[in-house]
Coordinates of C-alpha atoms in Angstrom, one line a residue:
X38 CA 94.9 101.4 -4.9
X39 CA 92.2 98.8 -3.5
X40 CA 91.9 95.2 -4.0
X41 CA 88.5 93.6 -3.9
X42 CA 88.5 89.6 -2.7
X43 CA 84.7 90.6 -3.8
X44 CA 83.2 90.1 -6.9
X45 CA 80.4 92.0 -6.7
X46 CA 81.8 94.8 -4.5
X47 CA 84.0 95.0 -7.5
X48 CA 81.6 96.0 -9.7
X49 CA 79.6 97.9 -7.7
X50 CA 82.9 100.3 -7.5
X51 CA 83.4 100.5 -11.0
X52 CA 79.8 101.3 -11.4
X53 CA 80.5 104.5 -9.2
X54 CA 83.0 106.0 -10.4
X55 CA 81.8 109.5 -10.3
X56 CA 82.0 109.3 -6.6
X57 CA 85.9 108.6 -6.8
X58 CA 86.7 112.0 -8.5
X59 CA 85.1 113.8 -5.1
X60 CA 88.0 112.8 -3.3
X61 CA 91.0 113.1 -5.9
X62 CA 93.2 111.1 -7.5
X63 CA 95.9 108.8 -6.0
X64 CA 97.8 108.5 -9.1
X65 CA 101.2 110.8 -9.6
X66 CA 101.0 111.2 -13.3
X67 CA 97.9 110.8 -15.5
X68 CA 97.7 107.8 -17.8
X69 CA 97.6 107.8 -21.3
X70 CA 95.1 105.1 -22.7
X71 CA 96.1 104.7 -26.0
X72 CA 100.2 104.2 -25.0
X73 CA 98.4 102.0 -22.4
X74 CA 96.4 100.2 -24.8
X75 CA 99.3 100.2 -27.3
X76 CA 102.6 99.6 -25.7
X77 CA 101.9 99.7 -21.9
X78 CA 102.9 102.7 -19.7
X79 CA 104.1 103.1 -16.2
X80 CA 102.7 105.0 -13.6
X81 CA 103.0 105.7 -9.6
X82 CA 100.9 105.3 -6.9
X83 CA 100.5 107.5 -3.8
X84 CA 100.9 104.9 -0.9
X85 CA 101.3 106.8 1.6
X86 CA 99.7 106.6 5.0
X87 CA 99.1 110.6 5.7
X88 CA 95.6 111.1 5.4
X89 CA 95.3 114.1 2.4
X90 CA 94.2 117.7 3.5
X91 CA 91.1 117.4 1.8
X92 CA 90.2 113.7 2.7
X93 CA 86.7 113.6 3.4
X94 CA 85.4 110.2 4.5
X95 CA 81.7 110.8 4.7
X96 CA 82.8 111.5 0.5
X97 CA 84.2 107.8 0.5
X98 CA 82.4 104.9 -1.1
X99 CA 81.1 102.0 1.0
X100 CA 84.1 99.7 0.2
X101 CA 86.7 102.5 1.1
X102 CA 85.2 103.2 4.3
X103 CA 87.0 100.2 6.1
X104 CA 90.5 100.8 5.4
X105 CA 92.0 103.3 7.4
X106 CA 94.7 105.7 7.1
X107 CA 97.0 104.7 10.0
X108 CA 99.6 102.9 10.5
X109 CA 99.4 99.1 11.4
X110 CA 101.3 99.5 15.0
X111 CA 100.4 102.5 17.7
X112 CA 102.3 104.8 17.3
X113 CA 102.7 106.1 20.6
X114 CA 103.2 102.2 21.4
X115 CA 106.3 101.8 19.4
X116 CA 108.5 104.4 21.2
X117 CA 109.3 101.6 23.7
X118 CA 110.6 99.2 21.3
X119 CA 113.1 101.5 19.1
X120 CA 116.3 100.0 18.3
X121 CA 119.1 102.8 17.8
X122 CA 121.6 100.4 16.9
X123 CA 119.7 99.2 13.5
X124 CA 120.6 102.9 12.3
X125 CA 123.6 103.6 13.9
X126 CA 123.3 105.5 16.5
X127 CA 124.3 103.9 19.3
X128 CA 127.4 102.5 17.8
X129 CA 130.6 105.0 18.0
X130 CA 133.1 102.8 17.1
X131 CA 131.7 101.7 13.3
X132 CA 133.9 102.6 10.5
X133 CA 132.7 104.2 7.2
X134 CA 132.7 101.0 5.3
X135 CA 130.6 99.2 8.1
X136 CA 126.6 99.1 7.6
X137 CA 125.1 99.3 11.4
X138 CA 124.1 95.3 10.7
X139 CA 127.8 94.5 9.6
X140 CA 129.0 96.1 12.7
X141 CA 126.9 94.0 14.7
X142 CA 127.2 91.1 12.9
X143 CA 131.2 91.4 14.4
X144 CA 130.8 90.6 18.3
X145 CA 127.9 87.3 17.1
X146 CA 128.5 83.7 16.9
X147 CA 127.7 81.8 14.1
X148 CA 124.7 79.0 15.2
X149 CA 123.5 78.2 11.7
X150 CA 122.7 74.1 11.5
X151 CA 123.8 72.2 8.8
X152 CA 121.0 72.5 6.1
X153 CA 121.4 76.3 6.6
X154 CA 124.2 78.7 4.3
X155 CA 127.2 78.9 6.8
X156 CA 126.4 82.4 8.5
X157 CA 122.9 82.3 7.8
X158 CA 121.9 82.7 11.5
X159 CA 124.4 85.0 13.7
X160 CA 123.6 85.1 17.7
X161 CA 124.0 86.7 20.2
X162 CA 122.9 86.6 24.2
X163 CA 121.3 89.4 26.2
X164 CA 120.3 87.8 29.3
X165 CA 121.2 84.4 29.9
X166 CA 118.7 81.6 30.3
X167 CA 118.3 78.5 32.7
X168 CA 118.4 74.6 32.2
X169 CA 118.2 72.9 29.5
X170 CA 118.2 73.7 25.6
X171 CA 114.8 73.8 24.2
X172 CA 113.5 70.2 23.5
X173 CA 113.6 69.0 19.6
X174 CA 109.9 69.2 18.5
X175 CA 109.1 71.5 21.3
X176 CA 105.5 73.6 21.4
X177 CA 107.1 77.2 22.3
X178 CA 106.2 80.2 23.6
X179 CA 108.3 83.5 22.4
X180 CA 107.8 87.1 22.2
X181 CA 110.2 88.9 19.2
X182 CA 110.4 92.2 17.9
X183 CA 111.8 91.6 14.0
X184 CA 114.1 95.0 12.8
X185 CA 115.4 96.0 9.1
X186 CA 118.7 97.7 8.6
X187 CA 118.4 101.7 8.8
X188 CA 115.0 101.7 10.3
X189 CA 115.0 101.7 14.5
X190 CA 111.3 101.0 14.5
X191 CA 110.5 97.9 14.7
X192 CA 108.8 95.7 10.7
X193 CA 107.1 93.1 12.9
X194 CA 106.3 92.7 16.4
X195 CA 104.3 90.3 18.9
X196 CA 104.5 92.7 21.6
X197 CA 102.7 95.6 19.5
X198 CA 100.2 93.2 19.2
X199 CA 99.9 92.2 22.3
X200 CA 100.3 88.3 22.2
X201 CA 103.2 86.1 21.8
X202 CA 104.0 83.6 18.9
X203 CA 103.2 79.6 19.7
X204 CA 104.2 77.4 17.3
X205 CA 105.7 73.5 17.0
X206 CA 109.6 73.9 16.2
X207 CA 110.2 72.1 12.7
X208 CA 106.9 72.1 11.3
X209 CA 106.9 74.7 9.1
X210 CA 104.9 77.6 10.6
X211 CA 107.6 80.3 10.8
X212 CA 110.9 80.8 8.4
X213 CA 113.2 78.1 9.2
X214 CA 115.8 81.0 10.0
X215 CA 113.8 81.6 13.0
X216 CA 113.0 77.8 14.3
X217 CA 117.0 77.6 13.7
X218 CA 117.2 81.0 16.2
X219 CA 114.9 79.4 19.2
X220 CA 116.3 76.1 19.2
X221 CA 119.6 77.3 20.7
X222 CA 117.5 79.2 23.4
X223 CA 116.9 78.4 27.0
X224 CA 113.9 79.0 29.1
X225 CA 113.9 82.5 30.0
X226 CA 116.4 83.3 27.5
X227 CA 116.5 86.6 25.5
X228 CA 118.5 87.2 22.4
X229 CA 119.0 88.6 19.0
X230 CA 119.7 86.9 16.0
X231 CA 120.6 88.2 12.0
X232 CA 119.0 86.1 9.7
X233 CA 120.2 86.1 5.9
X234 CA 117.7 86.5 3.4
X235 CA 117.4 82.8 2.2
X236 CA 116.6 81.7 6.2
X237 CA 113.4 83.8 6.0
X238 CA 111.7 85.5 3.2
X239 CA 114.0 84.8 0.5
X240 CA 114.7 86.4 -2.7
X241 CA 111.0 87.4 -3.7
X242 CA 110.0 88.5 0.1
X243 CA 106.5 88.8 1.8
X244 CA 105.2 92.6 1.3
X245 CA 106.5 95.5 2.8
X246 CA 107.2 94.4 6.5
X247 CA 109.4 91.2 4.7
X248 CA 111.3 92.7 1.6
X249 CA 113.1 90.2 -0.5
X250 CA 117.4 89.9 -0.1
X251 CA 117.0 91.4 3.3
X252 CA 119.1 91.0 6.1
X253 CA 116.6 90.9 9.4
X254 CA 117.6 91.8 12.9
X255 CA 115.5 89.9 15.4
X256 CA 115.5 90.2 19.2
X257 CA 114.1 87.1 20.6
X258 CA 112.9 85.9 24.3
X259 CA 111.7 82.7 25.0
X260 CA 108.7 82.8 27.4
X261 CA 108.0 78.9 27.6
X262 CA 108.1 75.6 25.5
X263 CA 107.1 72.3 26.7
X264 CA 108.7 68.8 25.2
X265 CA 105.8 67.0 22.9
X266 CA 107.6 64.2 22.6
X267 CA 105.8 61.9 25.1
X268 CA 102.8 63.2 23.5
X269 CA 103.4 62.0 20.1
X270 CA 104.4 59.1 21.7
X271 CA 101.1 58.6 23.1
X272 CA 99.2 59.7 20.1
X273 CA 101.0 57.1 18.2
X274 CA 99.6 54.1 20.2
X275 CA 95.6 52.3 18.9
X276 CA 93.6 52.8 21.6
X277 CA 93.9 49.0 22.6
X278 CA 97.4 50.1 23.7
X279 CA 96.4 53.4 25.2
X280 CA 94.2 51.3 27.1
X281 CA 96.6 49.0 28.2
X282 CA 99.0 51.7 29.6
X283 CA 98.9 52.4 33.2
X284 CA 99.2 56.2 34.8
X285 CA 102.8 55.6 35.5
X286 CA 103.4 54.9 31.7
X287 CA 101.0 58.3 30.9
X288 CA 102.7 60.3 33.8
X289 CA 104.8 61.8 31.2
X290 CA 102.4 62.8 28.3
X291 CA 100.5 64.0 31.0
X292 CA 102.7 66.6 32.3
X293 CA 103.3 67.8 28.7
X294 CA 99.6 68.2 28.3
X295 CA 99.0 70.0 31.5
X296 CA 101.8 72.4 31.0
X297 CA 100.8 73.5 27.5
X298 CA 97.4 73.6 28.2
X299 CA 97.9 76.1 31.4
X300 CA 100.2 78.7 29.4
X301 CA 97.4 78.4 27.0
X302 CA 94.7 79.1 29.8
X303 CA 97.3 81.3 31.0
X304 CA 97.2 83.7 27.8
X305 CA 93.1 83.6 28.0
X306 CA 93.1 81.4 24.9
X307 CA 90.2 79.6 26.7
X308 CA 89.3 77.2 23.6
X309 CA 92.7 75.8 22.8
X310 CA 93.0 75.8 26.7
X311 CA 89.4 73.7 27.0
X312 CA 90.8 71.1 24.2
X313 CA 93.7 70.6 25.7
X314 CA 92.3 69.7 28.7
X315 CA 89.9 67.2 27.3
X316 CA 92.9 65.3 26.3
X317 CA 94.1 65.2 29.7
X318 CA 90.6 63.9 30.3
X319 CA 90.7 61.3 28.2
X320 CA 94.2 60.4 28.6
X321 CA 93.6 59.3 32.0
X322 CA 90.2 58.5 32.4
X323 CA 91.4 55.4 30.3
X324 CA 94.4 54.0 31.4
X325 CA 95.1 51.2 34.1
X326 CA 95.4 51.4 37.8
X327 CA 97.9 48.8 39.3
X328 CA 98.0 50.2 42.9
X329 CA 97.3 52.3 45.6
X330 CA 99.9 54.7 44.9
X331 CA 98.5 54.9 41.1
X332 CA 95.3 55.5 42.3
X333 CA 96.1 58.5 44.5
X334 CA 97.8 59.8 41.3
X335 CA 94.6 59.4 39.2
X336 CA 92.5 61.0 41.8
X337 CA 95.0 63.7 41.5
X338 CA 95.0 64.1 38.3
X339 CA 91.5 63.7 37.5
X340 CA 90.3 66.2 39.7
X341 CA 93.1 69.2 38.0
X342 CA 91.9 68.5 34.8
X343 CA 88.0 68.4 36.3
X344 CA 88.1 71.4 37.7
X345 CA 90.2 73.4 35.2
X346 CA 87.7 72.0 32.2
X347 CA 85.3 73.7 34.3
X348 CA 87.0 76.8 34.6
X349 CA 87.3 77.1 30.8
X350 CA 84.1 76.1 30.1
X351 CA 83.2 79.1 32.7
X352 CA 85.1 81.7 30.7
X353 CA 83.5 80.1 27.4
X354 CA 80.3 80.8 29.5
X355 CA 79.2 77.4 28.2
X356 CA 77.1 75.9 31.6
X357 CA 76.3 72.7 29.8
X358 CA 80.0 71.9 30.2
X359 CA 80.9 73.4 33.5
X360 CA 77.9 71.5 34.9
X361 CA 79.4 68.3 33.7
X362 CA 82.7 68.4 35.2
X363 CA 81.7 69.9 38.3
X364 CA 79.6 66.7 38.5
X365 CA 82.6 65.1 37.8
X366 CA 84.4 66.4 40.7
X367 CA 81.5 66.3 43.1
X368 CA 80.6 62.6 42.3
X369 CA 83.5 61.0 41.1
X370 CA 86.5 62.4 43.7
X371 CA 86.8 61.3 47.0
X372 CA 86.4 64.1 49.5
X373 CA 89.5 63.5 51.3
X374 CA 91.5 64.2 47.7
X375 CA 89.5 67.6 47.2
X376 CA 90.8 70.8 49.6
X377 CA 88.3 73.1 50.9
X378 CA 89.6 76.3 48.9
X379 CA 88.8 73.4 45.6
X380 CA 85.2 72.5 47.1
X381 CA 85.3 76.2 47.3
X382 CA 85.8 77.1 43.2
X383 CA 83.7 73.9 42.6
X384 CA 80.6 74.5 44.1
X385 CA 80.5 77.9 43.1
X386 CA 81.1 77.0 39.3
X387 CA 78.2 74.4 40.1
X388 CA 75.7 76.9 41.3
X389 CA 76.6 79.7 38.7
X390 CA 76.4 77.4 35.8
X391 CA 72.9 76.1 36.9
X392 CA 71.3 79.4 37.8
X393 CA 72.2 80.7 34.6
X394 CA 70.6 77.7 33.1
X395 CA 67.5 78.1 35.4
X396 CA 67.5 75.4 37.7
X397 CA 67.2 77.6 40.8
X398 CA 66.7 74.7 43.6
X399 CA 70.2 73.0 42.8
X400 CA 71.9 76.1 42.7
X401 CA 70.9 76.9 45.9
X402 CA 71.8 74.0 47.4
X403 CA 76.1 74.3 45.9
X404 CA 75.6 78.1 47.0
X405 CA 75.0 77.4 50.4
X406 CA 78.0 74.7 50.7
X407 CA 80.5 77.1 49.2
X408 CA 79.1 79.7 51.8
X409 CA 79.2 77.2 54.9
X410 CA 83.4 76.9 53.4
X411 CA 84.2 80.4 52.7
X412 CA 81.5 83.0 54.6
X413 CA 83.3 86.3 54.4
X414 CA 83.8 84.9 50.4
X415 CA 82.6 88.8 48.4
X416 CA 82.1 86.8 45.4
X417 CA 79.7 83.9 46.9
X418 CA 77.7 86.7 48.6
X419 CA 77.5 88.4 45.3
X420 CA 76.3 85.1 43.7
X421 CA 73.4 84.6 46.5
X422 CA 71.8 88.2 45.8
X423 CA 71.8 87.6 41.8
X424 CA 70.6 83.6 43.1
X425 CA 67.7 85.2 45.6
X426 CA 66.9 88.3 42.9
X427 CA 66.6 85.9 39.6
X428 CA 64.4 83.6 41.8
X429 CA 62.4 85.9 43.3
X430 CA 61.7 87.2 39.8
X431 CA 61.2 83.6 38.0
X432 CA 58.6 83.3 41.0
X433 CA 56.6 86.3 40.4
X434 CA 56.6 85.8 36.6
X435 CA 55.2 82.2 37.6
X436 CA 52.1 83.7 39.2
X437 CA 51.5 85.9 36.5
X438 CA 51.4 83.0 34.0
X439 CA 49.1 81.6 36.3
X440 CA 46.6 84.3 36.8
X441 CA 46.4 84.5 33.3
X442 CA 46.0 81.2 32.4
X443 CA 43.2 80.3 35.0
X444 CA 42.2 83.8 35.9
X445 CA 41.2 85.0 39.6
X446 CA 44.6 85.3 41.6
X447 CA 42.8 86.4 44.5
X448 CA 44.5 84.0 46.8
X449 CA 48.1 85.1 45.7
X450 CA 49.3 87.9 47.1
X451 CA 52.2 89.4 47.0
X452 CA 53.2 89.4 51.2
X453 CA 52.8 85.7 50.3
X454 CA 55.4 85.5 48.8
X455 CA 57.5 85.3 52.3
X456 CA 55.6 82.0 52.9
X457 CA 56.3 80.4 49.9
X458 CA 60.2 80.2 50.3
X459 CA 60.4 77.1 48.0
X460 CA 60.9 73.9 49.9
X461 CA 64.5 73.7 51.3
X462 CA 66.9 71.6 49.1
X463 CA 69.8 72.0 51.7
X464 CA 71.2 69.1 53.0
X465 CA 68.0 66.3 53.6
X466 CA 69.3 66.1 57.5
X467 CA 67.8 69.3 58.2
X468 CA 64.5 69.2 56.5
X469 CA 62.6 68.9 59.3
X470 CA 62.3 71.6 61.9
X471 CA 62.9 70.4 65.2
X472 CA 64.2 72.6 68.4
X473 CA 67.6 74.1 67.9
X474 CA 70.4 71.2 68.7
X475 CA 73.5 71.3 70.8
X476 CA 75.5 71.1 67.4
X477 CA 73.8 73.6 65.6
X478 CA 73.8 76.3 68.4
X479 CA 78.0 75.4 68.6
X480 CA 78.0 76.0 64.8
X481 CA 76.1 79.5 65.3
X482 CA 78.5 80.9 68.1
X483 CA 81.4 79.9 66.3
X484 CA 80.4 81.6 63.1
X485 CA 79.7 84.5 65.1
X486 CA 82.7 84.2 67.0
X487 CA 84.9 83.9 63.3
X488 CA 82.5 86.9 62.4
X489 CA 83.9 88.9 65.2
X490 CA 87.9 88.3 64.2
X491 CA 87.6 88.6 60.6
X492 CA 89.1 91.7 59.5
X493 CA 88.2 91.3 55.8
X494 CA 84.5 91.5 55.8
X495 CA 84.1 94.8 55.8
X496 CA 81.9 94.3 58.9
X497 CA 79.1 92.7 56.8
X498 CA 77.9 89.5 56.3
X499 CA 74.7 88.1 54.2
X500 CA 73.1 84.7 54.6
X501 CA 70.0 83.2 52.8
X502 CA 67.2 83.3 54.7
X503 CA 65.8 80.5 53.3
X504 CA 68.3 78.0 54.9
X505 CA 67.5 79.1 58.6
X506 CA 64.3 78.1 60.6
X507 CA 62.5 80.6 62.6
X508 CA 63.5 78.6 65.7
X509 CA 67.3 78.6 64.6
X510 CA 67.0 82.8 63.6
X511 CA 65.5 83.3 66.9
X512 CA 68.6 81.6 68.5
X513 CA 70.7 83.8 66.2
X514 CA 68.9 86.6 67.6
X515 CA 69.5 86.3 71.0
X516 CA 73.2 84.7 70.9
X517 CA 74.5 87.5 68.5
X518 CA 73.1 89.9 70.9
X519 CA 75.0 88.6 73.5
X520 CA 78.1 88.6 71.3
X521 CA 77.9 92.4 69.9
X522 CA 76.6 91.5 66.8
X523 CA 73.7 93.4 64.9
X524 CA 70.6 90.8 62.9
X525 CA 68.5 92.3 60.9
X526 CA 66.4 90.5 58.0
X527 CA 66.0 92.4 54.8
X528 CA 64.1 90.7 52.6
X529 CA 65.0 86.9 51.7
X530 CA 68.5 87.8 53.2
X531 CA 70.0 87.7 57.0
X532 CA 72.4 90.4 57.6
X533 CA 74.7 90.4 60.7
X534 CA 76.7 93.3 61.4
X535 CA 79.2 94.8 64.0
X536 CA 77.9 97.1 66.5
X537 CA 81.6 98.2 67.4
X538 CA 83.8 99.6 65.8

């Protein structure tokens, strides 16, 4: 039996019908139209998930095509969560008169609250959790699988679908049996609980995986929950107030943002995770700084939910964004509050997002600084081939424009294309190109010499051409030579590797 939400799929059905005869009839007995029309019959459906011996689905109308003839969860999936006890069989000592949900009902304490029927909500503990019981209000994090008496497999299950249940305790997104069940939890908890029948889907029930007057078996854990208190505290202020508030008076809502906002990112929901983190951003790119020591904190503060933003905005693939809080780390942190492995991430977010949104020159420069941090990095190296190969062919496709718009192209050749090599946009001190200094020849030995101990670079090691001088490659040349180290130049790249084993 179908339902169309579809008006005009609907008709289009009925206006087919010959096509449903091809692959028989899902009703048990035939219908009589005139006791239908007369007094009302009643009639059984085959609902059965088997696909027939003679289904056919190339026979099947368009809207039939969709649904298909499994079962919701894997079934080679649901072996791990069986429960033996919801059928008996792993109880010996149950009498006759005892159902397997009676029997277990025996050893479990009663935690029902006091808008609940006394024995509403029976637990009982698994493994034991730590601190403290789950916040009133709480945002939590759980994974459950949800059983009905008789049947070992399980009627609902976040695991089978492979991510867990966040919701608010108390405001009315799950059966109030359940938001009962997790308040008594602790972090790390797992238990199971049997909830009545009026504590979740009551007397009428919610299809098959929810019949009505059921008694449900559910084995709970409780992956996380964060107190939202001092967030609705916060969100309850005018924005005068907020204003008015300094970090120390924030430092609270704060941490309850950041932790929900990381399980989030955590659990690759990127844009709840982004959103979340925009609060943090707003929350304290407006408060007031008293002190030194509040200061500090802000810089803190403001560069994790910077650079996390950007991270989202990465995954999201949405370089507008990651371009703005990158700038926001770059320009508006001191350096002495951002660690070298964060420069690292940083200016590698910078120079992705801006090659993918074409501005070649910039990304260079933010390559080249992550590189001069992290040189053995695989993933920077990566980033400078796909930099060098995108603007190598932006280049070309420049010159072809050219030639076709003005004609001639005599005087562009491709060897050069060495030449060109697109002014430098490294650091402004070394834009000129004067004989190798002291400093820079103790910067080339040392990288060599690092080169030489790393066991992790698999012996290879690419720089941009681009950022060296002839007089400074020359000097690499010769001191690498010295050192053991192999320089060869392979088209807009400088490779240096060992020439031991």
């Amino acid at each position: 039996m179908a339902i169309f939400l579809d008006e005009d799929a609907a008709t289009a059905a009925m206006n087919r019908e010959e096509n449903y005869e091809e692959f028989g009839d899902d009703v048990d007995d035939p219908i009589n139209i005139a006791e239908l029309q007369s007094k009302g019959c009643t009639f059984d459906t085959n609902t059965g998930n088997d696909q027939p011996d003679n289904f056919e689905e190339d026979k099947l109308p368009r809207e039939f095509k969709d649904i298909p003839y499994k079962n919701y969860f894997d079934q080679e999936h649901i072996l791990k969560y069986l429960n033996p006890e919801c059928i008996g069989g792993a109880e010996e000592e149950t009498s006759g008169d005892d159902t397997p949900f009676q029997f277990m009902a025996r050893r479990m304490i009663d935690v029902s609250n006091e808008l609940m029927p006394c024995g509403s909500v029976l637990k009982e503990v698994i493994t034991e959790g730590c601190g403290p019981l789950v916040a009133e209000c709480a945002y939590v994090t759980v994974n459950y699988n949800m059983y009905l008496e008789f049947k070992e497999e399980p009627s609902d299950s976040t695991y089978l679908r492979h991510r867990p249940a966040r919701f608010r305790l108390g405001d009315g997104r799950v059966w109030p049996g359940v938001d009962a069940a997790v308040s008594t939890m602790r972090f790390g908890e797992v238990s199971q609980f049997l909830l009545s029948a009026e504590v979740v889907a009551g007397e009428i029930g919610v299809g098959p995986r929810y019949p009505a007057k059921q008694l449900t078996l559910w084995k709970i854990s409780l992956e996380n929950f964060q107190d939202r208190q001092p967030v609705d505290d916060f969100e309850g202020l005018t924005d005068e107030e907020r204003r008015s508030l300094t970090f120390n008076d924030i430092e609270r809502a704060y941490a309850a943002e950041k932790s929900c906002a990381n399980d989030l990112y955590k659990h690759k929901q990127y844009s709840r995770a982004f959103r979340k983190y925009l609060r943090i951003v707003s929350m304290v790119e407006n408060c007031t700084l008293k002190s030194d020591e509040e200061q500090s904190k802000w810089y803190t503060a403001s560069l994790y939910a910077y650079q996390n933003a950007a991270l989202c905005a990465f995954q999201l693939e949405d370089w507008r964004k990651v371009i703005r809080f990158t700038n926001k780390v770059i320009y508006n942190i001191p350096q002495e509050f951002i660690k070298d492995k964060q420069k690292v991430k940083c200016y590698y977010l910078a120079a992705r997002a801006r090659r993918m949104k074409g501005d070649y020159q910039r990304s260079r420069y933010y390559i080249v600084k992550a590189q001069k941090l992290k040189p053995f990095d695989e993933s920077i190296n990566v980033e400078i081939t796909r930099l060098e190969s995108d603007m190598k062919r932006n280049l070309m496709f420049e010159r072809s424009m050219a030639i076709k718009m003005f004609g001639g192209g005599g005087d562009v050749e491709n060897k050069e294309v060495d030449e060109v090599r697109c002014e430098e946009v490294v650091d402004p001190a070394l834009s000129s190109c004067p004989p190798v200094s002291e400093t820079v020849k103790s910067e080339i030995s040392s990288m060599l010499d690092k080169f030489k101990l790393n066991v992790d670079h698999r012996k290879a090691l690419q720089l941009p051409r681009y950022s060296w001088t002839a007089r400074q490659i020359a000097y690499l040349k010769k001191l690498a030579q010295e050192k053991g180290v192999k320089v060869t130049e392979i088209d807009d790249q400088i490779v240096l590797k060992q020439t031991t084993g």
